XYZ file of N, CA and C in Angstrom:
462
model
N 1.000 -0.974 0.147
C -0.033 -0.130 -0.215
C 0.858 1.048 0.191
N 0.463 2.556 -0.504
C 1.290 3.575 -0.030
C -0.358 4.464 -0.260
N 1.498 5.919 0.399
C -0.098 7.288 0.791
C 0.158 7.616 -0.534
N -0.663 8.853 -0.992
C -0.817 9.374 -1.443
C -1.312 11.316 -1.406
N -1.104 12.350 -1.656
C -1.806 13.072 -1.379
C -2.168 14.527 -2.411
N -3.234 14.587 -2.491
C -3.905 15.065 -3.521
C -3.802 16.355 -2.931
N -3.914 17.428 -4.202
C -3.939 18.828 -3.416
C -4.938 19.801 -4.564
N -5.659 18.955 -5.155
C -5.863 19.441 -5.782
C -7.132 19.545 -7.023
N -7.249 19.383 -7.866
C -8.884 18.504 -8.271
C -9.114 16.832 -7.825
N -8.805 15.953 -7.761
C -8.044 14.774 -6.544
C -8.985 14.522 -5.540
N -9.500 16.586 -4.919
C -10.021 16.231 -3.896
C -11.878 16.387 -3.684
N -11.181 15.148 -2.108
C -12.620 15.077 -2.089
C -14.139 16.531 -2.701
N -15.218 16.432 -3.077
C -15.605 17.400 -3.745
C -15.840 18.289 -5.297
N -14.234 17.346 -5.459
C -14.008 18.307 -7.253
C -13.773 16.926 -8.430
N -13.761 18.253 -9.625
C -14.209 17.591 -10.411
C -13.370 16.289 -11.034
N -12.223 14.845 -10.556
C -11.377 15.330 -10.216
C -11.608 13.101 -9.582
N -12.560 13.692 -8.901
C -12.387 13.284 -7.581
C -12.583 11.653 -7.540
N -13.819 10.937 -8.891
C -13.956 10.198 -9.070
C -13.121 9.169 -9.866
N -12.813 9.930 -10.196
C -10.524 8.840 -10.224
C -10.486 7.927 -8.738
N -10.247 8.469 -7.506
C -9.884 7.971 -6.386
C -11.218 6.633 -5.983
N -12.222 7.601 -6.642
C -13.604 6.307 -6.375
C -13.959 5.404 -6.923
N -13.142 5.359 -7.815
C -13.823 3.523 -8.788
C -12.954 2.722 -8.015
N -13.827 1.457 -8.370
C -13.126 0.755 -8.278
C -12.118 0.289 -9.255
N -13.072 0.297 -10.590
C -12.703 0.492 -11.387
C -10.247 0.761 -11.338
N -10.515 1.328 -10.435
C -8.763 2.285 -10.887
C -8.370 1.520 -9.628
N -8.619 0.411 -9.252
C -8.549 -0.099 -7.524
C -8.288 0.864 -6.596
N -7.995 0.421 -5.194
C -8.629 0.208 -4.016
C -7.852 1.908 -2.969
N -8.223 2.769 -2.606
C -8.669 3.781 -1.971
C -9.111 3.791 -0.706
N -8.500 4.448 0.259
C -9.712 4.483 1.060
C -8.573 6.577 1.491
N -9.594 7.022 2.265
C -8.646 8.549 2.756
C -8.576 8.254 4.536
N -7.874 8.294 4.229
C -6.945 8.722 5.653
C -6.908 9.634 6.660
N -7.571 10.817 5.300
C -7.427 12.330 6.309
C -6.909 13.591 5.433
N -7.721 14.253 6.709
C -7.084 16.200 5.855
C -5.412 16.363 6.502
N -4.614 17.216 5.704
C -3.511 17.120 6.055
C -2.860 18.039 5.653
N -0.983 18.744 5.691
C -0.613 19.553 5.364
C 0.683 19.480 5.098
N 1.315 20.083 4.353
C 2.480 20.236 3.676
C 3.210 20.337 4.800
N 4.505 19.627 5.001
C 5.361 20.368 6.510
C 6.261 21.501 5.730
N 6.289 21.789 4.515
C 6.650 23.041 2.982
C 6.383 23.425 2.793
N 6.184 24.932 2.256
C 5.587 25.481 1.793
C 6.164 26.131 -0.152
N 5.199 25.878 -0.791
C 5.163 25.422 -1.846
C 4.857 26.179 -3.222
N 4.823 26.828 -4.035
C 3.415 27.352 -4.908
C 3.018 26.114 -5.537
N 1.292 26.881 -5.066
C -0.084 26.232 -5.629
C -0.147 27.130 -6.573
N -0.678 27.019 -7.473
C -1.203 28.220 -9.058
C -2.458 27.325 -9.497
N -2.556 27.795 -10.245
C -3.541 27.718 -11.210
C -3.500 28.019 -12.640
N -2.933 27.301 -13.738
C -3.005 27.725 -14.705
C -3.167 26.880 -16.506
N -2.800 27.385 -17.833
C -3.058 26.628 -18.323
C -4.506 27.236 -18.724
N -4.923 26.750 -20.090
C -6.438 27.262 -20.488
C -7.354 26.453 -19.677
N -7.126 25.808 -19.136
C -7.962 24.417 -18.205
C -8.433 24.566 -16.438
N -7.495 25.710 -16.297
C -7.919 26.131 -15.019
C -7.039 24.972 -13.939
N -5.929 24.423 -14.439
C -5.512 23.257 -13.370
C -4.525 23.568 -12.951
N -4.579 23.383 -11.712
C -4.427 23.355 -10.592
C -3.218 22.849 -10.358
N -1.361 23.444 -10.468
C 0.148 22.688 -10.341
C 0.711 22.791 -8.616
N 1.353 22.296 -8.106
C 2.237 22.636 -7.380
C 3.599 22.943 -7.955
N 3.578 23.421 -7.798
C 4.822 23.552 -8.569
C 6.522 23.174 -7.619
N 7.152 22.544 -7.338
C 8.445 22.257 -6.659
C 9.676 23.502 -6.245
N 9.312 23.941 -6.012
C 10.236 25.649 -5.284
C 9.605 25.325 -3.901
N 10.974 24.846 -3.295
C 10.139 24.521 -1.836
C 10.934 25.448 -1.423
N 9.576 26.104 0.075
C 9.871 27.614 1.142
C 9.565 28.335 0.080
N 9.231 28.589 -0.825
C 8.212 29.173 -1.812
C 6.630 29.686 -1.642
N 6.174 30.363 -1.089
C 4.940 29.721 -1.375
C 3.699 29.877 -0.352
N 3.221 28.694 0.151
C 2.356 28.270 0.860
C 2.015 26.697 1.767
N 2.399 26.340 3.554
C 2.185 25.660 3.568
C 1.086 24.495 2.729
N 0.165 23.549 2.332
C -0.453 23.310 1.038
C -1.320 22.354 2.056
N -2.685 22.599 1.781
C -3.827 22.061 2.550
C -3.495 20.724 1.646
N -4.966 19.538 1.935
C -4.990 18.647 1.022
C -5.833 17.288 1.672
N -5.578 16.160 0.952
C -5.998 14.889 1.767
C -5.618 14.270 1.611
N -4.348 12.880 2.762
C -4.212 11.487 2.202
C -5.095 10.373 1.568
N -4.429 9.863 1.336
C -5.746 8.462 0.989
C -4.128 7.388 0.566
N -5.111 6.213 0.901
C -3.788 5.526 1.732
C -4.354 4.760 -0.414
N -3.734 3.765 -1.249
C -3.692 3.146 -2.186
C -3.323 2.277 -2.593
N -3.323 1.481 -3.461
C -2.880 0.022 -3.524
C -1.869 0.113 -5.296
N -1.421 -0.685 -6.176
C -0.805 -0.824 -6.931
C -1.784 0.359 -7.726
N -2.653 -0.725 -8.170
C -3.593 0.299 -9.681
C -3.700 1.179 -9.148
N -4.213 1.515 -8.101
C -5.343 3.546 -7.842
C -3.413 3.392 -8.235
N -2.458 4.196 -7.645
C -0.302 4.539 -8.419
C -1.379 4.516 -9.085
N -0.881 3.744 -9.621
C -0.417 2.992 -11.714
C -1.826 4.261 -12.824
N -2.653 4.672 -12.068
C -3.559 5.227 -12.445
C -3.461 6.392 -12.347
N -3.469 6.648 -11.047
C -3.146 7.768 -10.812
C -1.672 8.501 -11.622
N -1.210 7.540 -12.105
C 1.070 8.136 -12.412
C 0.153 8.245 -13.681
N -1.356 7.938 -14.851
C -1.771 7.806 -16.348
C -2.247 9.484 -15.877
N -3.154 9.261 -14.894
C -3.898 10.718 -15.233
C -3.261 11.747 -15.353
N -2.017 12.147 -14.154
C -1.071 12.437 -13.634
C 0.503 13.026 -14.970
N 0.051 11.916 -15.614
C 1.666 11.489 -16.626
C 2.513 11.747 -16.182
N 2.585 11.455 -14.692
C 4.491 11.162 -14.212
C 4.535 9.532 -15.033
N 5.874 9.568 -15.216
C 7.830 10.669 -15.074
C 7.471 12.400 -16.342
N 5.632 11.682 -16.965
C 7.002 12.484 -18.727
C 6.423 13.715 -18.217
N 4.944 14.439 -17.172
C 5.310 15.789 -16.900
C 5.156 15.553 -15.370
N 4.195 15.599 -14.572
C 4.202 15.813 -12.823
C 5.309 14.438 -12.382
N 6.119 14.749 -11.657
C 7.130 14.320 -10.901
C 6.407 13.838 -9.372
N 5.820 11.848 -9.567
C 5.680 12.436 -8.490
C 7.290 11.256 -6.977
N 6.995 12.280 -5.995
C 8.282 11.676 -5.520
C 7.357 11.572 -4.009
N 8.228 10.867 -3.194
C 7.942 11.193 -1.465
C 8.849 12.195 -0.697
N 6.866 13.026 0.138
C 7.182 14.132 1.056
C 7.334 13.731 2.188
N 7.359 14.818 3.789
C 6.785 14.036 4.400
C 5.194 15.211 4.540
N 4.188 14.671 5.425
C 3.017 15.494 5.620
C 2.260 14.769 6.447
N 1.610 16.008 7.709
C 0.814 16.304 8.952
C -0.288 16.199 8.454
N -1.433 14.735 8.757
C -2.603 14.439 9.144
C -3.331 15.532 9.967
N -3.831 16.319 9.857
C -4.274 17.307 11.009
C -5.366 16.644 12.149
N -5.480 15.581 11.944
C -6.156 14.689 12.886
C -5.882 13.523 13.486
N -4.557 12.862 13.200
C -4.846 11.542 13.668
C -2.897 12.588 12.961
N -1.978 13.012 14.211
C -0.917 13.139 14.556
C 0.325 11.204 14.835
N -0.193 10.285 14.872
C 0.460 8.751 14.364
C -0.305 8.375 12.941
N -0.972 8.857 11.921
C -0.483 8.367 10.853
C 0.097 10.090 10.167
N 0.511 10.491 10.601
C 2.337 11.343 9.319
C 2.758 10.718 9.405
N 3.409 10.946 7.753
C 4.374 10.666 7.308
C 4.271 10.845 5.684
N 6.012 9.623 5.025
C 5.942 10.210 3.859
C 4.682 9.435 3.008
N 4.376 10.655 2.170
C 2.861 10.908 1.479
C 3.993 11.074 -0.342
N 2.983 10.028 -1.462
C 3.817 10.487 -3.169
C 2.732 11.753 -3.525
N 3.462 12.539 -3.209
C 2.855 13.684 -4.081
C 3.746 13.915 -5.094
N 2.610 14.578 -6.563
C 2.864 14.577 -7.984
C 2.900 16.487 -8.318
N 4.247 16.211 -8.084
C 4.889 18.306 -8.739
C 4.886 17.909 -9.756
N 5.138 19.291 -10.013
C 5.572 20.278 -11.698
C 7.177 20.287 -11.218
N 8.195 19.559 -11.603
C 9.553 19.985 -11.183
C 10.484 20.272 -12.428
N 9.816 20.816 -13.200
C 10.670 21.340 -15.150
C 8.903 22.577 -15.180
N 9.556 23.986 -14.425
C 8.822 24.544 -15.484
C 9.215 26.152 -15.381
N 8.555 26.616 -16.373
C 9.081 28.647 -16.601
C 8.778 29.001 -14.922
N 9.756 30.037 -14.918
C 10.292 30.453 -13.434
C 8.639 31.497 -13.732
N 9.177 31.966 -14.327
C 7.769 33.155 -14.525
C 6.600 33.064 -13.694
N 5.922 31.566 -13.391
C 5.134 30.619 -12.972
C 5.035 31.139 -11.462
N 6.392 31.255 -11.638
C 6.565 31.811 -9.550
C 5.905 32.659 -9.223
N 5.431 34.935 -9.741
C 5.217 35.275 -10.076
C 3.233 35.483 -10.266
N 2.981 34.730 -10.398
C 1.039 33.887 -10.235
C 0.872 33.620 -8.565
N -0.537 34.009 -9.324
C -1.542 33.959 -7.872
C -0.999 32.926 -7.565
N -0.851 33.185 -5.485
C -0.186 31.317 -5.163
C -1.711 30.911 -3.786
N -1.889 29.614 -3.705
C -2.856 29.306 -3.489
C -1.768 28.556 -2.121
N -3.155 28.393 -0.611
C -2.541 27.689 0.104
C -3.427 26.018 -0.095
N -4.945 26.312 -0.480
C -5.772 25.380 -0.675
C -6.783 25.883 -1.701
N -7.052 24.345 -2.852
C -7.486 24.366 -4.458
C -9.057 24.079 -3.581
N -9.457 25.519 -4.346
C -11.434 24.383 -4.796
C -11.739 25.320 -5.902
N -12.117 24.065 -6.773
C -11.950 24.100 -8.549
C -13.768 25.720 -7.923
N -14.222 25.705 -7.159
C -15.638 27.162 -7.083
C -14.632 28.061 -6.084
N -13.599 28.597 -5.752
C -13.019 29.020 -4.604
C -12.844 30.653 -5.671
N -13.018 32.256 -4.857
C -12.787 32.559 -4.963
C -12.198 33.303 -6.103
N -11.247 32.931 -6.852
C -10.728 32.585 -7.886
C -11.039 32.707 -8.722
N -12.137 32.467 -9.300
C -12.716 32.726 -10.787
C -12.193 31.757 -11.880
N -11.683 30.707 -11.149
C -11.022 30.076 -11.879
C -11.176 28.856 -11.803
N -12.704 28.268 -12.821
C -13.384 27.147 -11.963
C -12.592 26.373 -13.060
N -11.903 24.802 -13.029
C -11.495 23.570 -13.902
C -12.442 23.276 -15.014
N -10.897 23.010 -15.873
C -12.332 22.898 -17.369
C -11.722 21.666 -17.592
N -12.638 20.884 -17.813
C -12.751 19.338 -18.157
C -12.224 19.970 -19.820
N -11.001 19.237 -19.360
C -9.655 18.541 -21.014
C -10.502 17.451 -22.015
N -11.421 16.599 -20.724
C -11.019 14.956 -21.159
C -9.949 14.869 -21.185
N -9.544 15.055 -20.518
C -8.240 14.300 -20.563
C -7.674 14.817 -21.289
N -7.027 15.255 -21.949
C -6.906 15.356 -23.472
C -5.924 17.180 -23.093
N -4.554 17.022 -23.341
C -3.876 18.328 -23.666
C -2.458 18.004 -24.441
N -3.465 19.711 -24.747
C -2.121 19.504 -26.776
C -0.957 20.078 -25.988
N 0.592 19.410 -26.735
C 1.629 19.887 -25.663
C 1.507 21.294 -26.166
N 0.531 22.132 -26.152
C 1.008 23.646 -26.291
C 0.374 24.055 -25.553
N -0.978 23.427 -24.875
C -1.033 23.780 -23.403
C -0.423 23.369 -22.352
N 0.199 21.777 -22.674
C 1.190 21.953 -21.595
C 2.644 22.503 -21.484
N 2.799 23.160 -22.782
C 3.847 23.352 -22.620
C 4.378 25.045 -22.732
N 3.544 25.598 -22.673
C 2.622 26.942 -21.753
C 3.526 27.560 -20.631
N 3.947 26.210 -19.373
C 4.094 26.398 -18.644
C 5.855 26.181 -17.481
N 5.723 24.975 -18.836
C 7.492 25.154 -19.864
C 8.157 26.617 -20.030
């Protein structure tokens, strides 16, 4: 089993949460709300208003999200959704669970590690919601993004 920290459209009530709840994708169990120990920039970008966690430790905010226990099948399906390792890079980082300090520990987190430095000038968030007051609702691209969509970030 693995632990995954989700901070964007995979969270409860967000547009891609069904990826985590579909039994066809494997097993998942919600362990609780959590937050990163380090600060990172969480931005919203592309014409689809996708949340991205940029790998720039110490820059941005403590990020609030959720932790799930997942099996190999679910992790493999999340890798497909996140296009790991071609686009997002999945690495282990320590997070703190808000309600169960005994469950603190390492989780897989999907980061954008290669990006245009100008993205660090975009508005940063500590917690993502597609319906947030930022006015940038997620637009479902039906998982079809062109290289131009994604390359605008690189």
